[in-house]
Amino acid sequence: MADRDFSRICDTREWELPGYEPWFPVSEKSNPLTCDIDKASPNHIVRLLAACDAQIFQTKSGSTYERLFCDSIVHSMKEVTKMLEHILRDPEDSLVVLSGCGTSGRLAFLMATCFNRILKDQEQKPLYTYIIAGGDKALLTSQESPEDDPKLGMLTLEKICEGKRRVLFIGISCGLSAPFVAGQIAFCLKHPDVFSPVLVGFNPVSQARDEPMPGSTLTFRALVQKMQQKGQRAFIINPAVGPEVITGSSRMKGGSATKILLETILASAHTAAITNTHVTQGVLLARMKAYEFVHSATYSHSEQIAALIQSTGLSLQRGGRVCYVAWGSLGLLGLIDASECIPTFGADYEDVRGFIRGGYQDLDNIEGDLTSLGPQFCISHEDFMHLVLPNLSDRDLVLLLYTAHDDLDEVEKMILRVREKTSNVHILYHRLEGEAAADSMAPLCSSVLSVTWPFPSPDLNLLHMQWELSSKLVLNAVSTGGHILKGKVYRNHMIDLQVTNSKLYHRAGHILQKLSGCSQTRCEETLLKAIYDVETLTEDITSARVYTHTISASRRSRVVPLALVCLLMGCSLSEAKSRLQSHPVVREAVEACVTSSTPSSP
Ligand code: F6P
């Protein structure tokens, strides 16, 4: 693609027009840039990803949406930073809780442990903790149903904060939609003497979810409006970052923007507390601009990212495995990326897996070692060597992620071990100018993506946070691109998603409506037939709650593809099953249906 075309892509702000998919919040709109991403080459996929990610940093420029660098957003960030500064100066009996569901909860964990480590290095006590819906097993595997439970959210928060004098609660819900987080915010609002709630998300308040939450008449939107009422000591930080590359996949831009926003707040408060100064909007802006540089530094390696996507796609198409073997906090980024492939692309846990040096000891999660829960929870390099490596072959891909600050001898040894089983070895390596290049490893690998960062860096912790974001962008590109090439995406929709909570249930219904053109009622009926595996719906099924549907859906696979084929072909469930069997690649199955259901021109 010529550079002129690329800048045209970056300029596209069509999604901001009032008439563009007005019935969806920004986080659920489809991105007009990526409507043909399923047919794109790896090079083009990377260009589209770069353009979509660039939307995070776009300025407001006449649109109605508040954006990352807007005064109102940076002002709220400053207020929250000031609250944290006070706590850091007098931390006794205080707690900062970061909480969320899915990727939002995993990032809460990443940041809470990172800033506790910074405090520990300064010989201070830990101040941060995290909550993830579904507990620690949700750090590594998809646990979607607790997201729907506001009471569980509230009780978990209450328990973790017992005896605290002051709590800064930061709830993350990219779509302003998760009842689990809403329950916690509602609890904070009831106890303003102790709790100061902050909500982070990426929709305007008017687009927050407006459906009563289980066990309550309250909606997420009504709750956010309550936060905005005069006299409430509550903050909402919700810039629009544009629709996701794959519709609704908030692990991508939503996750990146969460990391940018919260690390900016947390790091700025720490600096202010240490230097005995006060944070300014200028400081916050400068920190966020540094993340914009991460975007350009990372995507300046587009060709290498595209090559990685190509190899990942090939491995997945051949039924091979993709393993991220990583050092330091990049390991957590690998685990996070791998965990989301299951609900997003209907992947098996073995398709994409992450392994971290030091396993649970380095992870430092509340519930400790989870290995006994099953093979999905085996995450150390030793687990990789004992359980995975012996069965690897050339169709499997191993991506090693590390930095110049890790033990490079250990990395080299690992590469040599892996090479005995597969030549499909790739590396993603970060270093500062002047630090050792990946030269000695390069001949051992199929591809090397080495990102060099300018020296001197203002702060080592900040540098590592930037390397994490850079790695996140690459990993998101690799797993999304690989699954696109495997045929798990149709246009820019995840058509093989798991329907395991109410948000995903409604998303599935919308996907069916959009792709089949059938009515909402017909789509929902067909979805239910696929979920319950029946040709005719009974009264029991139609009168059941969405929660019951999601429990049944969690026991089945390919419910959305099946429903879509039924709708497109006007056929029975059993016919749809045999069609899907003859076209195992979901996108091809859908395309075959679209072609055969389109009347030929006279
Ligand atoms: O329900 C699944 C999911 O979409 C995850 O993929 C995502 O990370 C999580 O929900 C959290 O969503 P939100 O941040 O919008 O609450």
Coordinates of C-alpha atoms and ligand atoms in Angstrom, one line a residue:
M1 CA 0.0 0.0 0.0
A2 CA 1.4 3.4 -0.9
D3 CA 2.1 5.8 2.0
R4 CA -0.6 8.2 0.7
D5 CA -3.2 5.5 1.1
F6 CA -1.9 4.8 4.6
S7 CA -2.2 8.4 5.7
R8 CA -5.8 8.4 4.2
I9 CA -6.5 5.4 6.4
C10 CA -5.1 7.2 9.5
D11 CA -7.3 10.2 8.8
T12 CA -10.5 8.2 8.6
R13 CA -12.9 9.3 11.3
E14 CA -16.0 8.0 9.8
W15 CA -17.0 6.1 13.0
E16 CA -17.4 9.4 14.8
L17 CA -20.2 10.6 12.5
P18 CA -23.5 10.7 14.4
G19 CA -25.2 8.4 11.8
Y20 CA -22.5 5.7 11.9
E21 CA -24.0 2.6 13.6
P22 CA -25.8 4.9 16.1
W23 CA -27.4 2.0 18.0
F24 CA -24.0 0.7 19.2
P25 CA -21.6 2.3 21.7
V26 CA -18.2 3.1 20.4
S27 CA -16.7 -0.1 22.0
E28 CA -19.2 -2.3 20.0
K29 CA -19.2 -0.4 16.7
S30 CA -17.4 -2.1 13.8
N31 CA -14.4 -0.2 12.6
P32 CA -14.9 1.0 9.0
L33 CA -11.2 0.7 8.4
T34 CA -11.2 -3.0 8.9
C35 CA -14.4 -4.2 7.2
D36 CA -12.3 -6.3 4.7
I37 CA -9.6 -7.3 7.1
D38 CA -10.5 -11.0 6.7
K39 CA -9.2 -10.9 3.1
A40 CA -6.1 -8.8 3.8
S41 CA -2.5 -10.0 3.4
P42 CA -0.3 -10.0 6.5
N43 CA 1.3 -6.8 5.4
H44 CA -2.1 -5.1 5.0
I45 CA -3.3 -6.5 8.3
V46 CA -0.4 -4.8 10.1
R47 CA -1.2 -1.5 8.3
L48 CA -4.8 -1.7 9.5
L49 CA -3.8 -2.5 13.0
A50 CA -1.4 0.4 13.1
A51 CA -4.1 2.7 11.8
C52 CA -6.6 1.5 14.3
D53 CA -4.2 1.7 17.2
A54 CA -3.3 5.3 16.0
Q55 CA -6.9 6.2 16.7
I56 CA -6.2 6.0 20.4
F57 CA -4.0 9.1 20.2
Q58 CA -6.2 11.1 17.8
T59 CA -7.2 14.6 18.9
K60 CA -10.7 15.7 19.4
S61 CA -10.7 17.9 16.3
G62 CA -14.4 18.9 16.0
S63 CA -15.9 15.5 17.0
T64 CA -18.4 15.1 19.8
Y65 CA -16.3 12.5 21.5
E66 CA -13.9 13.2 24.3
R67 CA -10.4 11.9 23.3
L68 CA -7.3 10.9 25.3
F69 CA -5.6 14.2 25.2
C70 CA -8.7 16.3 25.8
D71 CA -8.6 18.8 28.7
S72 CA -11.6 17.2 30.5
I73 CA -10.0 13.8 30.4
V74 CA -6.5 15.0 31.5
H75 CA -8.2 17.1 34.2
S76 CA -10.0 14.0 35.7
M77 CA -6.7 12.1 35.5
K78 CA -5.0 14.9 37.4
E79 CA -7.7 14.8 40.2
V80 CA -7.2 11.0 40.6
T81 CA -3.4 11.5 40.6
K82 CA -3.7 14.0 43.4
M83 CA -5.8 11.6 45.5
L84 CA -3.2 8.9 45.0
E85 CA -0.4 11.3 45.8
H86 CA -2.0 11.9 49.2
I87 CA -2.3 8.3 49.9
L88 CA 1.3 7.7 48.9
R89 CA 2.4 10.4 51.4
D90 CA 0.3 8.8 54.2
P91 CA -0.3 5.2 53.2
E92 CA -1.2 3.8 56.7
D93 CA -4.4 1.7 56.5
S94 CA -5.0 2.7 52.9
L95 CA -5.4 0.6 49.8
V96 CA -5.6 1.1 46.1
V97 CA -7.7 -1.5 44.4
L98 CA -7.7 -2.1 40.6
S99 CA -10.5 -4.3 39.4
G100 CA -12.0 -5.6 36.1
C101 CA -13.2 -8.6 34.1
G102 CA -11.2 -10.5 31.4
T103 CA -8.3 -8.5 30.0
S104 CA -9.3 -5.5 32.2
G105 CA -8.8 -7.6 35.3
R106 CA -5.6 -9.1 34.0
L107 CA -4.2 -5.6 33.3
A108 CA -5.4 -4.6 36.8
F109 CA -3.2 -7.4 38.1
L110 CA -0.2 -6.4 35.9
M111 CA -0.3 -2.8 37.1
A112 CA -1.0 -3.6 40.8
T113 CA 2.0 -6.0 41.0
C114 CA 4.2 -3.7 39.0
F115 CA 3.6 -0.7 41.3
N116 CA 3.9 -2.8 44.4
R117 CA 7.3 -3.9 43.1
I118 CA 8.3 -0.3 42.7
L119 CA 7.3 0.4 46.3
K120 CA 9.2 -2.6 47.5
D121 CA 12.4 -1.4 45.7
Q122 CA 11.9 1.8 47.7
E123 CA 11.6 -0.2 50.9
Q124 CA 7.9 0.7 51.3
K125 CA 5.0 -1.6 52.0
P126 CA 2.7 -2.8 49.2
L127 CA -0.3 -0.5 48.7
Y128 CA -2.0 -2.0 45.6
T129 CA -4.2 -5.0 45.1
Y130 CA -6.2 -6.3 42.3
I131 CA -9.6 -8.0 41.7
I132 CA -10.4 -10.1 38.7
A133 CA -13.9 -11.5 38.1
G134 CA -13.6 -15.3 38.6
G135 CA -10.5 -15.1 40.8
D136 CA -6.9 -15.9 39.9
K137 CA -7.8 -18.7 37.5
A138 CA -9.3 -15.9 35.3
L139 CA -5.8 -14.5 35.0
L140 CA -4.9 -17.4 32.7
T141 CA -8.2 -18.8 31.4
S142 CA -11.4 -17.4 30.2
Q143 CA -14.0 -17.1 33.0
E144 CA -16.7 -15.0 31.5
S145 CA -19.8 -15.7 33.6
P146 CA -18.7 -13.9 36.9
E147 CA -18.6 -10.7 34.8
D148 CA -22.4 -10.7 35.1
D149 CA -22.5 -10.8 38.9
P150 CA -22.7 -7.3 40.6
K151 CA -23.1 -8.9 44.1
L152 CA -20.0 -11.0 43.7
G153 CA -18.1 -7.9 42.7
M154 CA -19.3 -6.0 45.7
L155 CA -18.6 -8.8 48.2
T156 CA -15.1 -9.4 46.8
L157 CA -14.3 -5.7 47.2
E158 CA -15.8 -5.5 50.7
K159 CA -13.7 -8.5 51.8
I160 CA -10.4 -7.3 50.4
C161 CA -10.9 -3.8 52.0
E162 CA -11.8 -5.0 55.5
G163 CA -10.4 -2.7 58.1
K164 CA -9.1 -0.1 55.7
R165 CA -9.4 3.6 56.5
R166 CA -9.2 4.9 53.0
V167 CA -9.6 3.1 49.6
L168 CA -9.0 4.4 46.1
F169 CA -11.0 2.0 43.9
I170 CA -10.3 1.9 40.2
G171 CA -12.8 -0.1 38.3
I172 CA -12.1 -0.9 34.6
S173 CA -14.8 -1.7 32.2
C174 CA -13.8 -0.8 28.6
G175 CA -17.5 -0.9 27.5
L176 CA -18.8 0.7 30.7
S177 CA -20.8 -2.5 30.8
A178 CA -19.6 -5.1 33.3
P179 CA -22.1 -5.7 36.2
F180 CA -19.2 -7.1 38.3
V181 CA -17.5 -3.7 38.3
A182 CA -20.8 -1.8 38.6
G183 CA -21.6 -3.7 41.9
Q184 CA -18.3 -2.5 43.2
I185 CA -18.8 1.2 42.2
A186 CA -22.3 1.1 43.8
F187 CA -20.7 -0.2 47.0
C188 CA -18.1 2.6 47.0
L189 CA -20.8 5.3 46.5
K190 CA -22.6 3.9 49.6
H191 CA -19.5 4.3 51.7
P192 CA -18.0 7.6 50.7
D193 CA -16.2 8.0 54.1
V194 CA -13.8 5.2 53.1
F195 CA -14.1 4.7 49.3
S196 CA -13.3 7.0 46.4
P197 CA -14.3 5.3 43.2
V198 CA -12.8 5.9 39.7
L199 CA -14.2 4.3 36.6
V200 CA -12.1 3.8 33.5
G201 CA -13.8 2.9 30.2
F202 CA -14.0 4.0 26.6
N203 CA -17.6 5.0 25.9
P204 CA -19.3 8.3 26.6
V205 CA -21.6 8.1 29.6
S206 CA -24.7 8.3 27.4
Q207 CA -23.5 5.0 25.8
A208 CA -22.9 3.1 29.0
R209 CA -24.9 -0.2 29.1
D210 CA -28.6 0.5 29.7
E211 CA -29.9 -2.9 30.7
P212 CA -30.9 -3.7 34.3
M213 CA -28.2 -5.7 36.1
P214 CA -29.0 -9.2 37.5
G215 CA -30.7 -8.9 40.8
S216 CA -31.3 -5.1 40.5
T217 CA -33.3 -2.5 38.6
L218 CA -30.2 -0.4 38.3
T219 CA -28.4 -0.1 34.9
F220 CA -24.7 0.6 34.4
R221 CA -25.7 3.9 32.8
A222 CA -27.8 5.0 35.8
L223 CA -24.9 4.2 38.1
V224 CA -22.5 6.3 36.1
Q225 CA -24.9 9.1 36.0
K226 CA -25.1 8.8 39.8
M227 CA -21.3 9.1 39.9
Q228 CA -21.6 12.4 38.0
Q229 CA -24.0 14.0 40.5
K230 CA -22.9 17.0 42.3
G231 CA -21.1 16.4 45.6
Q232 CA -20.0 12.8 44.7
R233 CA -16.3 12.3 45.1
A234 CA -16.2 10.0 42.1
F235 CA -14.3 10.2 38.8
I236 CA -15.0 8.8 35.3
I237 CA -12.1 8.7 32.9
N238 CA -13.6 7.7 29.5
P239 CA -12.0 8.9 26.4
A240 CA -13.2 7.4 23.1
V241 CA -10.4 5.5 21.4
G242 CA -12.4 4.3 18.4
P243 CA -13.9 0.9 17.5
E244 CA -11.8 -2.2 17.8
V245 CA -10.0 -3.8 14.9
I246 CA -12.2 -6.9 15.4
T247 CA -15.6 -5.7 16.5
G248 CA -16.0 -5.6 20.3
S249 CA -12.5 -7.1 21.0
S250 CA -11.7 -4.7 23.8
R251 CA -8.6 -6.7 24.8
M252 CA -6.9 -4.7 22.0
K253 CA -7.3 -0.9 22.0
G254 CA -9.3 -0.9 25.2
G255 CA -6.6 -2.9 26.9
S256 CA -3.8 -0.7 25.5
A257 CA -5.6 2.5 26.5
T258 CA -6.2 1.2 30.0
K259 CA -2.5 0.6 30.4
I260 CA -1.6 4.0 29.1
L261 CA -4.1 5.9 31.2
L262 CA -3.5 4.1 34.5
E263 CA 0.3 3.8 34.3
T264 CA 0.4 7.5 33.5
I265 CA -1.7 8.2 36.7
L266 CA 0.1 5.8 38.9
A267 CA 3.7 6.7 37.8
S268 CA 3.0 10.4 37.9
A269 CA 1.6 10.2 41.5
H270 CA 4.7 8.2 42.6
T271 CA 7.1 10.8 41.1
A272 CA 5.1 13.6 42.7
A273 CA 5.2 11.9 46.1
I274 CA 8.9 11.1 45.9
T275 CA 10.0 14.5 44.7
N276 CA 7.5 16.4 46.9
T277 CA 5.9 18.2 44.0
H278 CA 2.4 18.2 42.5
V279 CA 1.5 16.7 39.2
T280 CA 0.4 19.0 36.4
Q281 CA -1.6 18.4 33.3
G282 CA 1.6 19.0 31.3
V283 CA 3.3 16.1 33.0
L284 CA 0.4 13.8 32.4
L285 CA 0.3 14.7 28.7
A286 CA 4.0 14.3 28.3
R287 CA 3.8 10.8 29.8
M288 CA 0.9 9.8 27.5
K289 CA 2.8 11.2 24.5
A290 CA 5.7 8.9 25.3
Y291 CA 3.2 6.0 24.7
E292 CA 2.4 7.5 21.3
F293 CA 6.0 7.1 20.5
V294 CA 5.8 3.4 21.5
H295 CA 3.1 3.0 18.8
S296 CA 5.3 4.5 16.1
A297 CA 8.5 2.7 17.3
T298 CA 6.7 -0.7 17.3
Y299 CA 4.9 -0.3 13.9
S300 CA 8.1 0.9 12.3
H301 CA 8.8 -2.9 12.3
S302 CA 5.7 -3.6 10.2
E303 CA 7.5 -6.0 7.9
Q304 CA 8.7 -8.2 10.7
I305 CA 5.3 -8.2 12.4
A306 CA 3.7 -9.2 9.1
A307 CA 6.2 -12.1 8.8
L308 CA 5.3 -13.2 12.3
I309 CA 1.6 -13.1 11.5
Q310 CA 2.2 -15.1 8.3
S311 CA 4.1 -17.8 10.3
T312 CA 1.5 -17.9 13.0
G313 CA -1.3 -18.2 10.5
L314 CA 0.4 -21.1 8.9
S315 CA 1.0 -22.9 12.2
L316 CA -2.7 -22.4 13.2
Q317 CA -3.9 -23.6 9.8
R318 CA -1.9 -26.8 10.1
G319 CA -3.3 -27.5 13.6
G320 CA 0.0 -26.5 15.2
R321 CA 0.5 -24.7 18.4
V322 CA 1.8 -21.2 19.1
C323 CA 3.9 -20.8 22.3
Y324 CA 5.0 -17.5 23.8
V325 CA 8.0 -18.2 26.0
A326 CA 9.0 -15.1 27.8
W327 CA 11.1 -13.4 30.5
G328 CA 10.0 -10.8 33.1
S329 CA 6.8 -9.0 32.8
L330 CA 6.6 -9.7 29.0
G331 CA 5.7 -13.2 30.2
L332 CA 2.5 -11.9 31.7
L333 CA 1.7 -10.1 28.5
G334 CA 2.0 -13.4 26.7
L335 CA -0.3 -15.1 29.1
I336 CA -2.9 -12.3 28.8
D337 CA -2.8 -12.4 25.0
A338 CA -3.1 -16.2 24.9
S339 CA -6.0 -16.3 27.4
E340 CA -8.2 -14.1 25.2
C341 CA -7.9 -16.3 22.1
I342 CA -10.4 -18.8 23.6
P343 CA -13.5 -16.5 24.0
T344 CA -12.6 -14.4 21.0
F345 CA -11.8 -17.0 18.3
G346 CA -13.3 -20.2 19.8
A347 CA -9.7 -21.4 20.1
D348 CA -8.5 -24.3 22.2
Y349 CA -6.2 -23.5 25.1
E350 CA -3.4 -25.4 23.4
D351 CA -3.6 -23.3 20.2
V352 CA -1.9 -20.3 21.8
R353 CA -0.2 -20.6 25.1
G354 CA 2.1 -18.4 27.3
F355 CA 5.0 -19.4 29.5
I356 CA 6.7 -17.2 32.0
R357 CA 10.2 -17.5 33.5
G358 CA 9.8 -18.2 37.2
G359 CA 6.2 -19.4 36.9
Y360 CA 3.9 -18.5 39.8
Q361 CA 6.8 -17.3 41.9
D362 CA 7.4 -14.5 39.5
L363 CA 3.7 -13.9 38.8
D364 CA 3.1 -13.2 42.5
N365 CA -0.6 -13.6 42.3
I366 CA -2.9 -13.7 45.5
E367 CA -3.9 -17.3 45.2
G368 CA -0.4 -18.6 44.5
D369 CA 0.5 -21.7 42.5
L370 CA -2.5 -22.9 40.4
T371 CA -0.8 -25.7 38.7
S372 CA -3.0 -28.3 40.3
L373 CA -6.0 -26.9 38.5
G374 CA -4.9 -28.6 35.3
P375 CA -2.6 -28.4 32.3
Q376 CA -3.8 -24.9 31.3
F377 CA -2.4 -23.6 34.5
C378 CA 1.1 -24.9 33.9
I379 CA 2.9 -21.7 32.9
S380 CA 6.6 -21.9 33.9
H381 CA 9.5 -22.5 31.5
E382 CA 10.0 -25.9 33.2
D383 CA 6.4 -26.8 32.4
F384 CA 7.1 -25.7 28.8
M385 CA 10.2 -27.9 28.6
H386 CA 8.5 -31.0 30.2
L387 CA 5.0 -30.9 28.9
V388 CA 5.1 -29.1 25.6
L389 CA 8.6 -29.1 24.1
P390 CA 8.9 -32.9 23.7
N391 CA 5.9 -33.0 21.3
L392 CA 6.8 -29.9 19.2
S393 CA 7.4 -30.1 15.5
D394 CA 8.0 -27.7 12.6
R395 CA 4.3 -27.0 12.4
D396 CA 4.4 -25.4 15.9
L397 CA 5.7 -21.9 16.4
V398 CA 7.7 -20.7 19.4
L399 CA 8.0 -16.9 20.0
L400 CA 10.6 -15.9 22.6
L401 CA 10.1 -12.5 24.2
Y402 CA 12.8 -10.9 26.3
T403 CA 14.8 -7.7 26.8
A404 CA 18.5 -6.8 27.1
H405 CA 18.0 -6.8 30.8
D406 CA 17.2 -10.5 31.0
D407 CA 19.7 -13.3 31.2
L408 CA 20.7 -13.6 27.6
D409 CA 22.7 -16.8 28.2
E410 CA 19.5 -18.4 29.5
V411 CA 17.6 -17.2 26.4
E412 CA 20.2 -18.7 24.1
K413 CA 20.1 -22.0 25.9
M414 CA 16.3 -22.0 25.5
I415 CA 16.5 -21.2 21.8
L416 CA 18.9 -24.1 21.3
R417 CA 16.6 -26.5 23.2
V418 CA 13.6 -25.4 21.1
R419 CA 15.6 -25.7 17.9
E420 CA 16.1 -29.4 18.5
K421 CA 12.3 -29.8 18.0
T422 CA 11.2 -27.0 15.6
S423 CA 13.0 -24.6 13.3
N424 CA 9.9 -22.3 13.6
V425 CA 11.6 -20.1 16.3
H426 CA 11.1 -16.4 16.4
I427 CA 12.2 -13.7 18.8
L428 CA 10.9 -10.3 20.0
Y429 CA 13.6 -8.4 21.7
H430 CA 13.8 -4.9 23.3
R431 CA 17.0 -3.1 24.1
L432 CA 18.3 0.4 24.5
E433 CA 20.7 2.0 22.0
G434 CA 24.2 0.7 22.8
E435 CA 23.0 -2.5 24.5
A436 CA 23.7 -6.0 23.1
A437 CA 22.1 -6.7 19.8
A438 CA 20.3 -10.0 19.1
D439 CA 23.1 -10.8 16.6
S440 CA 24.2 -14.1 18.2
M441 CA 20.6 -15.4 18.4
A442 CA 19.6 -14.3 14.9
P443 CA 21.2 -17.2 12.9
L444 CA 19.3 -19.6 15.2
C445 CA 15.8 -18.1 14.4
S446 CA 13.4 -17.9 11.6
S447 CA 12.7 -14.2 12.3
V448 CA 14.0 -11.5 14.7
L449 CA 12.0 -8.5 15.7
S450 CA 14.4 -6.3 17.6
V451 CA 13.2 -3.0 18.8
T452 CA 15.8 -0.5 19.8
W453 CA 14.8 2.4 22.1
P454 CA 16.6 5.7 22.5
F455 CA 19.2 6.2 25.2
P456 CA 19.1 7.6 27.8
S457 CA 15.7 6.6 29.1
P458 CA 14.2 8.9 31.8
D459 CA 13.3 6.0 34.1
L460 CA 13.9 2.3 33.9
N461 CA 10.4 1.4 35.2
L462 CA 8.8 3.6 32.6
L463 CA 11.0 2.1 29.9
H464 CA 9.8 -1.4 30.9
M465 CA 6.2 -0.3 30.9
Q466 CA 6.7 1.0 27.3
W467 CA 8.3 -2.3 26.3
E468 CA 5.3 -4.1 27.7
L469 CA 2.9 -2.0 25.6
S470 CA 5.1 -2.5 22.5
S471 CA 5.0 -6.3 23.1
K472 CA 1.3 -6.2 23.7
L473 CA 0.8 -4.5 20.3
V474 CA 2.9 -7.2 18.6
L475 CA 1.2 -10.1 20.4
N476 CA -2.3 -8.8 19.7
A477 CA -1.2 -8.4 16.1
V478 CA 0.2 -12.0 16.0
S479 CA -2.8 -13.7 17.6
T480 CA -5.4 -11.7 15.8
G481 CA -3.6 -11.8 12.4
G482 CA -3.0 -15.6 12.9
H483 CA -6.6 -16.3 13.6
I484 CA -7.7 -14.1 10.6
L485 CA -5.5 -16.2 8.4
K486 CA -7.0 -19.4 10.0
G487 CA -10.5 -18.1 8.9
K488 CA -11.9 -17.3 12.4
V489 CA -13.0 -13.8 11.4
Y490 CA -15.7 -12.9 8.9
R491 CA -15.3 -9.3 7.6
N492 CA -14.3 -7.7 11.0
H493 CA -16.4 -9.9 13.2
M494 CA -15.4 -12.7 15.6
I495 CA -17.8 -15.2 14.3
D496 CA -16.7 -18.1 16.5
L497 CA -16.9 -16.3 19.8
Q498 CA -18.0 -18.0 23.0
V499 CA -21.4 -17.0 24.2
T500 CA -20.6 -17.3 27.9
N501 CA -22.0 -14.1 29.4
S502 CA -24.8 -11.6 28.7
K503 CA -22.6 -9.1 26.8
L504 CA -21.3 -11.9 24.6
Y505 CA -24.9 -13.2 24.1
H506 CA -26.1 -9.9 22.9
R507 CA -23.0 -9.4 20.8
A508 CA -23.7 -12.8 19.2
G509 CA -27.2 -11.7 18.4
H510 CA -26.0 -8.5 16.8
I511 CA -23.4 -10.3 14.7
L512 CA -26.1 -12.7 13.4
Q513 CA -28.4 -9.8 12.6
K514 CA -25.7 -7.9 10.7
L515 CA -24.4 -10.8 8.7
S516 CA -27.7 -12.5 7.9
G517 CA -30.0 -9.4 7.5
C518 CA -32.7 -11.4 9.4
S519 CA -34.9 -9.9 12.1
Q520 CA -33.8 -9.7 15.8
T521 CA -36.4 -12.2 16.8
R522 CA -35.4 -14.7 14.2
C523 CA -31.7 -14.3 15.0
E524 CA -32.3 -14.8 18.7
E525 CA -34.5 -17.9 18.1
T526 CA -31.9 -19.4 15.9
L527 CA -29.1 -18.7 18.3
L528 CA -31.1 -20.4 21.0
K529 CA -31.6 -23.5 18.8
A530 CA -27.9 -23.7 18.3
I531 CA -27.2 -23.1 22.1
Y532 CA -29.6 -25.9 23.2
D533 CA -28.9 -28.1 20.1
V534 CA -32.6 -28.4 19.3
E535 CA -34.6 -28.0 16.0
T536 CA -37.7 -26.7 17.9
L537 CA -37.7 -24.3 20.8
T538 CA -39.7 -25.2 23.9
E539 CA -41.4 -22.9 26.3
D540 CA -38.8 -23.8 28.9
I541 CA -36.1 -22.5 26.7
T542 CA -37.7 -19.3 25.5
S543 CA -38.8 -18.3 29.0
A544 CA -35.3 -18.9 30.5
R545 CA -33.0 -16.1 31.6
V546 CA -30.0 -15.0 29.5
Y547 CA -27.8 -16.5 32.3
T548 CA -29.3 -20.0 31.7
H549 CA -28.6 -19.6 28.0
T550 CA -25.0 -18.7 28.6
I551 CA -24.5 -21.8 30.9
S552 CA -25.8 -24.0 28.1
A553 CA -23.7 -22.2 25.5
S554 CA -20.6 -22.8 27.6
R555 CA -21.0 -26.6 27.0
R556 CA -21.1 -26.2 23.2
S557 CA -18.8 -25.1 20.5
R558 CA -19.4 -23.2 17.3
V559 CA -22.9 -21.9 18.3
V560 CA -22.6 -18.7 16.4
P561 CA -21.3 -20.2 13.1
L562 CA -24.1 -22.8 13.3
A563 CA -26.8 -20.2 13.8
L564 CA -25.4 -18.1 11.0
V565 CA -25.4 -21.0 8.5
C566 CA -29.0 -21.8 9.5
L567 CA -30.1 -18.2 8.9
L568 CA -28.2 -17.8 5.7
M569 CA -29.4 -21.0 4.2
G570 CA -32.8 -21.1 5.8
C571 CA -31.9 -24.7 6.8
S572 CA -32.2 -26.9 9.9
L573 CA -29.5 -27.2 12.6
S574 CA -28.5 -30.7 11.5
E575 CA -28.0 -29.5 7.9
A576 CA -26.0 -26.6 9.2
K577 CA -23.8 -29.0 11.1
S578 CA -23.0 -31.1 8.1
R579 CA -22.2 -27.9 6.1
L580 CA -19.8 -26.8 8.7
Q581 CA -18.3 -30.2 8.8
S582 CA -17.6 -30.0 5.1
H583 CA -16.1 -26.5 5.5
P584 CA -14.1 -26.7 8.7
V585 CA -12.8 -23.1 8.1
V586 CA -15.6 -21.0 9.5
R587 CA -15.2 -18.1 7.2
E588 CA -15.2 -20.3 4.2
A589 CA -18.4 -22.0 5.4
V590 CA -20.1 -18.7 5.8
E591 CA -18.9 -17.5 2.4
A592 CA -20.1 -20.6 0.7
C593 CA -23.5 -20.0 2.3
V594 CA -23.5 -16.4 1.2
T595 CA -22.7 -17.4 -2.4
S596 CA -25.3 -20.1 -2.6
S597 CA -28.0 -18.0 -1.0
T598 CA -27.5 -15.0 -3.3
P599 CA -29.8 -15.3 -6.3
S600 CA -27.9 -15.4 -9.6
S601 CA -28.5 -12.5 -11.9
P602 CA -30.8 -13.3 -14.9
Ligands
F6P1 O1 -16.7 -10.9 28.4 C1 -15.5 -11.1 27.8 C2 -14.8 -9.8 27.6 O2 -15.3 -9.2 26.4 C3 -13.3 -9.9 27.6 O3 -12.9 -10.2 26.3 C4 -12.9 -8.5 28.0 O4 -11.6 -8.5 28.3 C5 -13.8 -8.4 29.2 O5 -15.0 -8.9 28.7 C6 -13.9 -7.1 29.8 O6 -14.8 -6.2 29.2 P1 -15.0 -4.7 29.8 O7 -13.6 -4.2 30.0 O8 -15.7 -4.0 28.7 O9 -15.8 -4.8 31.0

